[in-house]
Tab-separated table of C-alpha atoms and ligand atoms in Angstrom:
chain	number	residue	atom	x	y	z
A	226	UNK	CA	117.632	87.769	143.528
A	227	UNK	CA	120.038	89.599	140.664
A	228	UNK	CA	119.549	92.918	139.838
A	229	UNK	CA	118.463	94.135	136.733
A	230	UNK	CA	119.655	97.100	135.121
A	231	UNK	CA	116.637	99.612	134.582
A	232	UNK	CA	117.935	101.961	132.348
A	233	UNK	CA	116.125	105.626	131.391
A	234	UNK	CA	117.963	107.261	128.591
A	235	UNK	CA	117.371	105.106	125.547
A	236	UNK	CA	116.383	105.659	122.260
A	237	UNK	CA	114.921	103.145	119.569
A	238	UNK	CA	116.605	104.443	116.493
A	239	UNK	CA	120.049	103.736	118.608
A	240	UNK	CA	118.422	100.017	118.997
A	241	UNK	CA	116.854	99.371	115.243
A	242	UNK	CA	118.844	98.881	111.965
A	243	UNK	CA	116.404	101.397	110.445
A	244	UNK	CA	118.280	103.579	112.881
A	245	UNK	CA	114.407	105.287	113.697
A	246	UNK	CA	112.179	105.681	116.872
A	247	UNK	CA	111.581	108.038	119.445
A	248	UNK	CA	112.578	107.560	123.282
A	249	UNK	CA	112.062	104.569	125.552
A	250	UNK	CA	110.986	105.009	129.033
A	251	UNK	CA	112.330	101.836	130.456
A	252	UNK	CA	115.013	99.778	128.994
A	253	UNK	CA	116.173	96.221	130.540
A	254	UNK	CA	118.711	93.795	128.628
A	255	UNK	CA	118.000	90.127	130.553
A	256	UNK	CA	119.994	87.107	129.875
A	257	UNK	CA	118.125	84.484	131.575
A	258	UNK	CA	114.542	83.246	132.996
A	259	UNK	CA	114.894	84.685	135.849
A	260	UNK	CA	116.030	88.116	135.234
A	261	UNK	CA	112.991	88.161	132.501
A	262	UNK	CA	110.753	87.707	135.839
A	263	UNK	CA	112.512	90.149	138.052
A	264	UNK	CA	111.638	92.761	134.204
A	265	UNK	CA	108.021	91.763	134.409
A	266	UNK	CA	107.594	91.814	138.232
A	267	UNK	CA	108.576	95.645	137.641
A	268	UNK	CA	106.623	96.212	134.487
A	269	UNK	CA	103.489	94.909	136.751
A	270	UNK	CA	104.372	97.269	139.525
A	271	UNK	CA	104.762	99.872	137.255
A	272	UNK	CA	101.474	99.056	135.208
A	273	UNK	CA	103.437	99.516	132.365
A	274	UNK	CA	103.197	98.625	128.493
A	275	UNK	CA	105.961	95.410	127.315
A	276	UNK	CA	107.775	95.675	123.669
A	277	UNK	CA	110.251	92.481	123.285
A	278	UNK	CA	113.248	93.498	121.299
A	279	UNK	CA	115.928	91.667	119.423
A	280	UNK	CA	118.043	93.213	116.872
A	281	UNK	CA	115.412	95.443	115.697
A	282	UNK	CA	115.981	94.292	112.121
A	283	UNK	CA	112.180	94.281	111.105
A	284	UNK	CA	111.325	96.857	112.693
A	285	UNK	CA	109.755	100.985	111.685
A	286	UNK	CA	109.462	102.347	115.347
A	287	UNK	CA	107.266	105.914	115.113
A	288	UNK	CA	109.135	108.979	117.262
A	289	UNK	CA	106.601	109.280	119.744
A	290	UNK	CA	107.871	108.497	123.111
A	291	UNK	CA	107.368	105.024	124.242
A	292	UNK	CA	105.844	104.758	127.652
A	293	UNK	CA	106.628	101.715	128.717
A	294	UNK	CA	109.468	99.131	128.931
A	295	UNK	CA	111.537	97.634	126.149
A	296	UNK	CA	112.881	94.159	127.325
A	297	UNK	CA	116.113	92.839	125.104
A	298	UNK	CA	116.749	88.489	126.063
A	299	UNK	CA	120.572	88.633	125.485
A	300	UNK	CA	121.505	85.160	126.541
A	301	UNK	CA	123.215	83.320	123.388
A	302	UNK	CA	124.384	79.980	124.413
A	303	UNK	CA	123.859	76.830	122.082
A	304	UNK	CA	123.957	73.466	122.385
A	305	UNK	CA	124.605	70.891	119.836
A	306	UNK	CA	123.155	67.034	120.127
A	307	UNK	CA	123.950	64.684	117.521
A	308	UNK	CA	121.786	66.334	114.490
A	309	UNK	CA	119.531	68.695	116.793
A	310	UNK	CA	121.084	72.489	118.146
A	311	UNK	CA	119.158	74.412	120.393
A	312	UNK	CA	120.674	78.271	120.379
A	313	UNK	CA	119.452	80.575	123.499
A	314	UNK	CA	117.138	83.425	121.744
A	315	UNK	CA	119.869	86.392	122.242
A	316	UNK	CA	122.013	84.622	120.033
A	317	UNK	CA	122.986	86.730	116.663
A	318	UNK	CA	121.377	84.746	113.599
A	319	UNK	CA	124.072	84.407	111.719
A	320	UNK	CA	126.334	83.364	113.932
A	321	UNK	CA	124.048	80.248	114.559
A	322	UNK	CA	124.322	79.549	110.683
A	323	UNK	CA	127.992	79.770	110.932
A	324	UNK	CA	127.370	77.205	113.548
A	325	UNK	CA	125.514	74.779	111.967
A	326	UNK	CA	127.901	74.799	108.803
A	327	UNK	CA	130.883	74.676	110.589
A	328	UNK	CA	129.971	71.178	112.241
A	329	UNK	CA	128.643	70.059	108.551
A	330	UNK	CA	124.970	70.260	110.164
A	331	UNK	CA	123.128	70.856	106.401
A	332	UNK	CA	119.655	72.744	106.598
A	333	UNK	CA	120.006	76.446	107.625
A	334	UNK	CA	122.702	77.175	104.606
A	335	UNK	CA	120.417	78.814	102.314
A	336	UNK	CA	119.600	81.695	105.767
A	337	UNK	CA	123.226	83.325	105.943
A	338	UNK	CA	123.874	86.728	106.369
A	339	UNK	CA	120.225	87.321	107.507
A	340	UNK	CA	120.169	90.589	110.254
A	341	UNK	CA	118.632	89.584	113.575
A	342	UNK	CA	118.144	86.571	116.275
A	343	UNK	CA	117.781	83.564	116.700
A	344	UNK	CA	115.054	84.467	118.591
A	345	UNK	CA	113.187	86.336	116.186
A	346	UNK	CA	113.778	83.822	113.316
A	347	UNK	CA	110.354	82.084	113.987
A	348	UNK	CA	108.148	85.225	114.630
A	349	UNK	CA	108.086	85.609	111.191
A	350	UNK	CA	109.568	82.168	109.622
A	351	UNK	CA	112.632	83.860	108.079
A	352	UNK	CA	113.481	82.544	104.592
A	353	UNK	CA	115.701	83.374	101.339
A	354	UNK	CA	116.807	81.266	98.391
A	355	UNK	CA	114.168	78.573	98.824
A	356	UNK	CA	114.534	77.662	102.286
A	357	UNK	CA	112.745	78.640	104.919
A	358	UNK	CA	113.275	78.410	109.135
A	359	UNK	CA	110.280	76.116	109.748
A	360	UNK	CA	111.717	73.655	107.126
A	361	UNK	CA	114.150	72.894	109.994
A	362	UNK	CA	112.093	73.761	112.888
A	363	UNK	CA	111.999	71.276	115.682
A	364	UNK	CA	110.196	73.499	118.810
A	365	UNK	CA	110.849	76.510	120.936
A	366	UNK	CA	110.556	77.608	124.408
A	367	UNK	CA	108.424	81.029	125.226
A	368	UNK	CA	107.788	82.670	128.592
A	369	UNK	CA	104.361	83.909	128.550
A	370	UNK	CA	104.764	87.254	129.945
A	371	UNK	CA	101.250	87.472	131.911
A	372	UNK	CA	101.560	83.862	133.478
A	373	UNK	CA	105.072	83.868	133.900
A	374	UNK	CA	105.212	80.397	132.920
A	375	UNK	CA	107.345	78.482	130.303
A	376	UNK	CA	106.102	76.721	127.299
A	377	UNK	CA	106.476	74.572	124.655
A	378	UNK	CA	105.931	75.311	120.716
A	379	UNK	CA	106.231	72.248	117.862
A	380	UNK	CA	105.718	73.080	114.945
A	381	UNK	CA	102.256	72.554	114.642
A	382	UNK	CA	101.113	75.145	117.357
A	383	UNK	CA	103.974	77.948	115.712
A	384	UNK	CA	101.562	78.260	112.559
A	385	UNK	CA	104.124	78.618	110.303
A	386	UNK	CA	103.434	80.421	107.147
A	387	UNK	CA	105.311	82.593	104.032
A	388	UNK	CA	107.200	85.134	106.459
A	389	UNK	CA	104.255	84.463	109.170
A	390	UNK	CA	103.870	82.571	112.376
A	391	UNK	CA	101.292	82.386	115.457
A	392	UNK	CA	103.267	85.270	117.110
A	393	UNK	CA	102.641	87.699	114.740
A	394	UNK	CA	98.747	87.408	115.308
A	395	UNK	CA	97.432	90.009	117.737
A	396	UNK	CA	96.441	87.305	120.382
A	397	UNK	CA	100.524	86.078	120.432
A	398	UNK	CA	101.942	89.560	119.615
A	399	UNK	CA	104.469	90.419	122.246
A	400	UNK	CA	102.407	88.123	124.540
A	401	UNK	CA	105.239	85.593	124.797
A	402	UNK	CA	109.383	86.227	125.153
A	403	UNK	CA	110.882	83.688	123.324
A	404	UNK	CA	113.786	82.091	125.151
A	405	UNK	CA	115.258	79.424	122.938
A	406	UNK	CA	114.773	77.574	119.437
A	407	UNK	CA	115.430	74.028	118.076
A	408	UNK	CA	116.435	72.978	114.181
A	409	UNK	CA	116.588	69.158	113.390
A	410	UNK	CA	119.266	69.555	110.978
A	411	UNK	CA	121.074	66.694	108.689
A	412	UNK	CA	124.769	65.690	109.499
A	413	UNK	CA	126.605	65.538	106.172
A	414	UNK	CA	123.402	66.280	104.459
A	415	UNK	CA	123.375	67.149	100.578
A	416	UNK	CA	122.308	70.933	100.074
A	417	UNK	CA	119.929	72.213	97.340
A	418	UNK	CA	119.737	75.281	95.533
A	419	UNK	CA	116.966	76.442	92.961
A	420	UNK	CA	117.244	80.157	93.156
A	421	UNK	CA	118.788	81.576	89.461
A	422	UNK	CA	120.291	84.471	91.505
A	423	UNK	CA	122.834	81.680	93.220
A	424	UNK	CA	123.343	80.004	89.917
A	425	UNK	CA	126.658	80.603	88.506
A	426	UNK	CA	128.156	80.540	91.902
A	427	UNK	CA	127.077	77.069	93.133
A	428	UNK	CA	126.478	73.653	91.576
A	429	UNK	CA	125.015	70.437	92.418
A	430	UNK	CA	128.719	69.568	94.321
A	431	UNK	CA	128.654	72.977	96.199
A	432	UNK	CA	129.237	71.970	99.990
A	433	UNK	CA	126.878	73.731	102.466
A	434	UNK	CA	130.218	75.909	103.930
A	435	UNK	CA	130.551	77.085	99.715
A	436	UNK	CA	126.481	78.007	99.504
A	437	UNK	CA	127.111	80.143	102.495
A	438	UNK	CA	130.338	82.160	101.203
A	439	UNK	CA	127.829	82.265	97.774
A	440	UNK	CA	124.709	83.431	99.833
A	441	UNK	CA	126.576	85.853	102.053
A	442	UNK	CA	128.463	87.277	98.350
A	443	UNK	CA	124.970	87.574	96.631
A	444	UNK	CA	123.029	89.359	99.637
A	445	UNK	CA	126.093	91.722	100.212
A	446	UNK	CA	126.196	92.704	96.492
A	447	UNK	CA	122.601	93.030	95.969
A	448	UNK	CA	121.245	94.236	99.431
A	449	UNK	CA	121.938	97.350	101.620
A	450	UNK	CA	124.267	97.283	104.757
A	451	UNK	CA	122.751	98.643	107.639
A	452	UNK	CA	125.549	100.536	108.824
A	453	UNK	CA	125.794	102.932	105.385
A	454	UNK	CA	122.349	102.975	105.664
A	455	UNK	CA	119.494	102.466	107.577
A	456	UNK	CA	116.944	99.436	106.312
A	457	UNK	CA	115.079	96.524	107.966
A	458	UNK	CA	115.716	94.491	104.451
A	459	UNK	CA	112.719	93.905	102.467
A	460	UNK	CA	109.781	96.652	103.633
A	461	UNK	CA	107.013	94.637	101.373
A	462	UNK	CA	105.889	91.460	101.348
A	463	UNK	CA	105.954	89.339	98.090
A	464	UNK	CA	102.278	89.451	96.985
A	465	UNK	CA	99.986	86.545	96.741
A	466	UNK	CA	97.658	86.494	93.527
A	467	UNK	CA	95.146	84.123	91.932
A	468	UNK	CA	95.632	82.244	88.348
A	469	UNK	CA	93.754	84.668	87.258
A	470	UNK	CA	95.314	87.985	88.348
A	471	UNK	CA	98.623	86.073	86.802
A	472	UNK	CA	96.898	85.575	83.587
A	473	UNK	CA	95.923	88.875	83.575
A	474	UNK	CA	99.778	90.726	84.433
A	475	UNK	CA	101.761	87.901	82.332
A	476	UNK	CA	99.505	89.242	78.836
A	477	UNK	CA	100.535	93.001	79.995
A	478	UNK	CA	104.426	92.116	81.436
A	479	UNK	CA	105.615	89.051	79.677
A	480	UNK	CA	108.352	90.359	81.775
A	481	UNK	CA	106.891	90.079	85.010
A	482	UNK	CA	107.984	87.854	87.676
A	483	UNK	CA	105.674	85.126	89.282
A	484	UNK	CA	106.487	82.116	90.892
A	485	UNK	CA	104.227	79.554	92.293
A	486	UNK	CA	102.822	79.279	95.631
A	487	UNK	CA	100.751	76.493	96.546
A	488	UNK	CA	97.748	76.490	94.802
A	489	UNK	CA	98.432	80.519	94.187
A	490	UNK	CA	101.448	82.626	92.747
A	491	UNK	CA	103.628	84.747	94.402
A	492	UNK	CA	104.817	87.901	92.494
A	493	UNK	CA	107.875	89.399	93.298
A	494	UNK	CA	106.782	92.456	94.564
A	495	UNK	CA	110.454	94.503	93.983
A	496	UNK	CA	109.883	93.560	89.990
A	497	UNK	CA	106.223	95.670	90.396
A	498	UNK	CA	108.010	98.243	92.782
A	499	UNK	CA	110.561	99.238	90.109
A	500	UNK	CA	108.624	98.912	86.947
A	501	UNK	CA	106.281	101.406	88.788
A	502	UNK	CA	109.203	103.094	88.819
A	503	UNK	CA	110.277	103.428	92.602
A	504	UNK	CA	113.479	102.394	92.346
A	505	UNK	CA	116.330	104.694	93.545
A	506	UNK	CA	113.182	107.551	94.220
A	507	UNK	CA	113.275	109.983	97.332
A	508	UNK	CA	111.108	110.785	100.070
A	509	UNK	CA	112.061	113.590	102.511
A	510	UNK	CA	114.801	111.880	104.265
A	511	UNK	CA	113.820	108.569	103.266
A	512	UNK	CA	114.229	106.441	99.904
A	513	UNK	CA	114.020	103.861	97.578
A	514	UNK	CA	117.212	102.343	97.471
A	515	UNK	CA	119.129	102.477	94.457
A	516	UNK	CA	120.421	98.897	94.413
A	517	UNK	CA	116.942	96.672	95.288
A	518	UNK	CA	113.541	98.072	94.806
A	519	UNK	CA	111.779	96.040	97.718
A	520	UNK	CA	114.563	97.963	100.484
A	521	UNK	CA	113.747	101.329	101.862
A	522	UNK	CA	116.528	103.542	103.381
A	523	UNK	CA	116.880	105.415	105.678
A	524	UNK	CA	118.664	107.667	103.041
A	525	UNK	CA	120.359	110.632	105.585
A	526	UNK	CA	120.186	108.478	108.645
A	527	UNK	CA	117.645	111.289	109.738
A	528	UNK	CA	114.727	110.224	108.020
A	529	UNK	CA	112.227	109.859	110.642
A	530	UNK	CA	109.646	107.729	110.957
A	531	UNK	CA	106.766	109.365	109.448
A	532	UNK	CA	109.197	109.881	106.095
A	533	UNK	CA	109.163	105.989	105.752
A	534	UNK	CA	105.946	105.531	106.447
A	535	UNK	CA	104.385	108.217	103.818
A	536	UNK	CA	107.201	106.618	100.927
A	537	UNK	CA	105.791	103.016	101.757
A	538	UNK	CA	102.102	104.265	101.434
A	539	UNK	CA	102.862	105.777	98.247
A	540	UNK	CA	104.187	103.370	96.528
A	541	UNK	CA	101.645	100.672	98.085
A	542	UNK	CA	99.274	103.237	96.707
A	543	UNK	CA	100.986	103.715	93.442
A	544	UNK	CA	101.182	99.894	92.664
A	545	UNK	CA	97.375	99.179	93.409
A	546	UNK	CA	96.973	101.968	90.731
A	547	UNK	CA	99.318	100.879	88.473
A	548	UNK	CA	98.711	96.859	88.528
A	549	UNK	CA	95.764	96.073	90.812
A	550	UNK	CA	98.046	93.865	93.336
A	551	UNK	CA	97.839	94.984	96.854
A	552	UNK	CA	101.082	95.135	98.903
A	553	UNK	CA	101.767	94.328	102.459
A	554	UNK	CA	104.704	95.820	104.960
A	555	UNK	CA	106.935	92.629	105.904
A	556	UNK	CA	108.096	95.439	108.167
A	557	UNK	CA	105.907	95.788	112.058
A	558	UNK	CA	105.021	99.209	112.562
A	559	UNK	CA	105.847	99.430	116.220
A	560	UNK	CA	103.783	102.263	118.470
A	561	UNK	CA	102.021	104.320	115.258
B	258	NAP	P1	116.051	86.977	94.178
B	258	NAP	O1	116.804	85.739	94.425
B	258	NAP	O2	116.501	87.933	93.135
B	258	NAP	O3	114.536	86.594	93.854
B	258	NAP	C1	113.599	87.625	93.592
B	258	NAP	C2	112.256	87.214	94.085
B	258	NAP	O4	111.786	86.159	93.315
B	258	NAP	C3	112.274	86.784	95.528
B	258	NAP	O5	111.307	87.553	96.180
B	258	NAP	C4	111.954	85.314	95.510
B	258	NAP	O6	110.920	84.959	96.410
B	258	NAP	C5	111.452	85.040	94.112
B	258	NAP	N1	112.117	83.847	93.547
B	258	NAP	C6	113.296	83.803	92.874
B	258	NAP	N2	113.577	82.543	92.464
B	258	NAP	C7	112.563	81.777	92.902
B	258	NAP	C8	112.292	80.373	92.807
B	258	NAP	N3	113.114	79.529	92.179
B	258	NAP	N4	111.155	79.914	93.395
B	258	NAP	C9	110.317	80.754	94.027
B	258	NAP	N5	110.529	82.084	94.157
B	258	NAP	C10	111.635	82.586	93.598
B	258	NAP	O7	115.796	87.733	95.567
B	258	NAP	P2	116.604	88.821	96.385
B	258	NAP	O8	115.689	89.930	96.561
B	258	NAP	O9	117.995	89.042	95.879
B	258	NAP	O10	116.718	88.099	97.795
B	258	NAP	C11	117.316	86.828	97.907
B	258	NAP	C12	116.601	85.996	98.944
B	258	NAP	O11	116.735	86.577	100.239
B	258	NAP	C13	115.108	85.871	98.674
B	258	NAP	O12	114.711	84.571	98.979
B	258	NAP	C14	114.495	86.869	99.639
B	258	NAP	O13	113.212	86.541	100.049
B	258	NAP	C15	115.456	86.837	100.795
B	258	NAP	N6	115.460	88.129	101.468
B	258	NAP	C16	114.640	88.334	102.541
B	258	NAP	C17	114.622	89.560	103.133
B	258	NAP	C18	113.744	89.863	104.301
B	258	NAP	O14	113.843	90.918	104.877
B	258	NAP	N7	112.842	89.009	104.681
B	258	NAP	C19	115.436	90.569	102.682
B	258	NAP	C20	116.230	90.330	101.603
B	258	NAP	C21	116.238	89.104	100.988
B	258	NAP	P3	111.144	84.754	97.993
B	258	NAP	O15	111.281	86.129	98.561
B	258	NAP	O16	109.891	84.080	98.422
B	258	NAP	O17	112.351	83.936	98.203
């Protein structure tokens, strides 16, 4: 048997990129199956509480203590077999992008420069610029944490949807640790790009290395580091409305941005955010940034977590008011 580091003196805001959350009573980084076991064999004996963390990208942790044990999978090893990669769960997002691109393995171009892991890419189907994680899905392995057993995910069983998956429902919810994830990718593939926020710097003869330097330009122009300040990227989700709720905003915003979704329409819910006139607004410690209306900062890097939370309830309140479109948090509240 290894032994696992227990450690007593963490904090989450030193372990999110909103740089919030209160302390953690147990804290184990694991890099393999077995060292996952040896973490849940203690959290049994302990009776205690399990909160998987990657990156902590998409996260808003509250400031209570939490009183139980934070388990971080760091293994990041990846494998590459003819057209299909399989990246351990630890590994850093990007860096499986770079990857991908730099052995001409098309499909995950469009995802650069996203925060987080490979790991947490399916929990809620990461996407920007059209594509989306599940387009190139193949499976995943996932250690269910009360069995102790590995399993299997296709695609089917993951229940992917817009920026949602099976583990975000409360009977999958930090019920499984997800160990590793495949993409069926296309060697030498031809890339596409739709979004009008990438036109200008790519074309229809844009390689997939050129739509990453493009991607990785526009989100680094447009969206806030981490390390000035404090964010998990976009707090809200993009709203889902009916033909006739679009009917109804394009006659009062023939400004207003809507896209279609399926049957439905999708509005783009930083448009509604700053016309509500959000953007660049304060909050305590907290704020709207400046730069993109759907990002809240962590403005002081002392904001704590209650000073998000009441901002994001405002202006969820605020836009129901103002245009009669409910918003979501992308964002998981974690121990509220
Ligand atoms: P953008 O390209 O300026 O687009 C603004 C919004 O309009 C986005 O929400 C996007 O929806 C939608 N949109 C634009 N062109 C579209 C098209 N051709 N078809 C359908 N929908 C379209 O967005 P941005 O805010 O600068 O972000 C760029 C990309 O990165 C977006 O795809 C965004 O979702 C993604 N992103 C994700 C996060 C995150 O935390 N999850 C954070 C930042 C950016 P979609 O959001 O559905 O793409």
């Amino acid at each position: 048997m290894t032994m696992i580091k227990i450690e007593e003196n963490k904090y989450f805001k030193d372990l999110t990129t909103f740089r919030v959350g209160g302390k953690i009573k147990y804290f184990v980084e694991v890099k393999d199956v077995e060292e996952t076991k040896e973490a849940l064999v203690f959290a049994k004996k302990n009776n205690l509480i399990i909160f998987i963390l990657g990156e902590g990208s998409d996260l808003l942790v509250s400031d209570n203590g939490f009183n139980g044990i934070v388990i971080k999978f760091v293994g990041d090893s990846y494998k590459i077999d003819g057209n299909i990669v399989t990246a351990q769960a630890g590994l850093s997002w990007d860096k499986l992008v770079d990857i991908t691109v730099e052995n001409d393995l098309q499909g995950l171009e469009c995802l650069s420069g996203i925060p987080g892991t490979v790991g947490a890419s399916p929990i809620q189907n990461i996407g920007a610029y059209g594509a989306e994680m599940s387009n190139t899905f193949e499976k995943l392995e996932a250690l269910n944490l009360e069995k102790g057993k590995i399993e299997e995910f296709d695609k089917e069983r993951c229940e992917f949807g817009y920026r949602e998956s099976i583990f975000k429902t409360k009977e999958y919810w930090q019920k499984y640790l997800i160990l590793s994830v495949s993409f069926k990718l296309n060697k030498g593939g031809k890339p596409t790009v739709n979004y009008d926020s990438l036109k200008g710097l790519v074309n229809k003869s844009s390689t997939i290395s050129e739509i990453r330097e493009a991607v990785i330009k526009t989100r680094n122009e447009r969206l806030e580091n981490p390390k000035e300040h404090g964010n998990a990227g976009s707090f809200f989700q993009n709203p889902i409305i009916d033909k006739n709720k679009k009917q109804e905003l394009e006659d009062l915003y023939p400004d207003i941005k809507i896209f279609p979704f399926g049957e439905n329409f999708k509005v783009f819910a930083g448009w509604l955010i700053e016309k509500a006139g959000w953007k660049g607004r304060v909050h305590k410690e907290a704020g709207v940034s400046p730069k993109h209306a759907l990002i809240l900062i962590n403005r002081t890097n002392k904001a704590t977590a209650m000073d998000i939370y009441e901002l994001s309830q405002k202006i969820i309140d605020d836009v129901s008011n103002k245009f009669g479109v409910e918003m979501k948090r992308e964002v998981q509240l974690i121990n509220f």
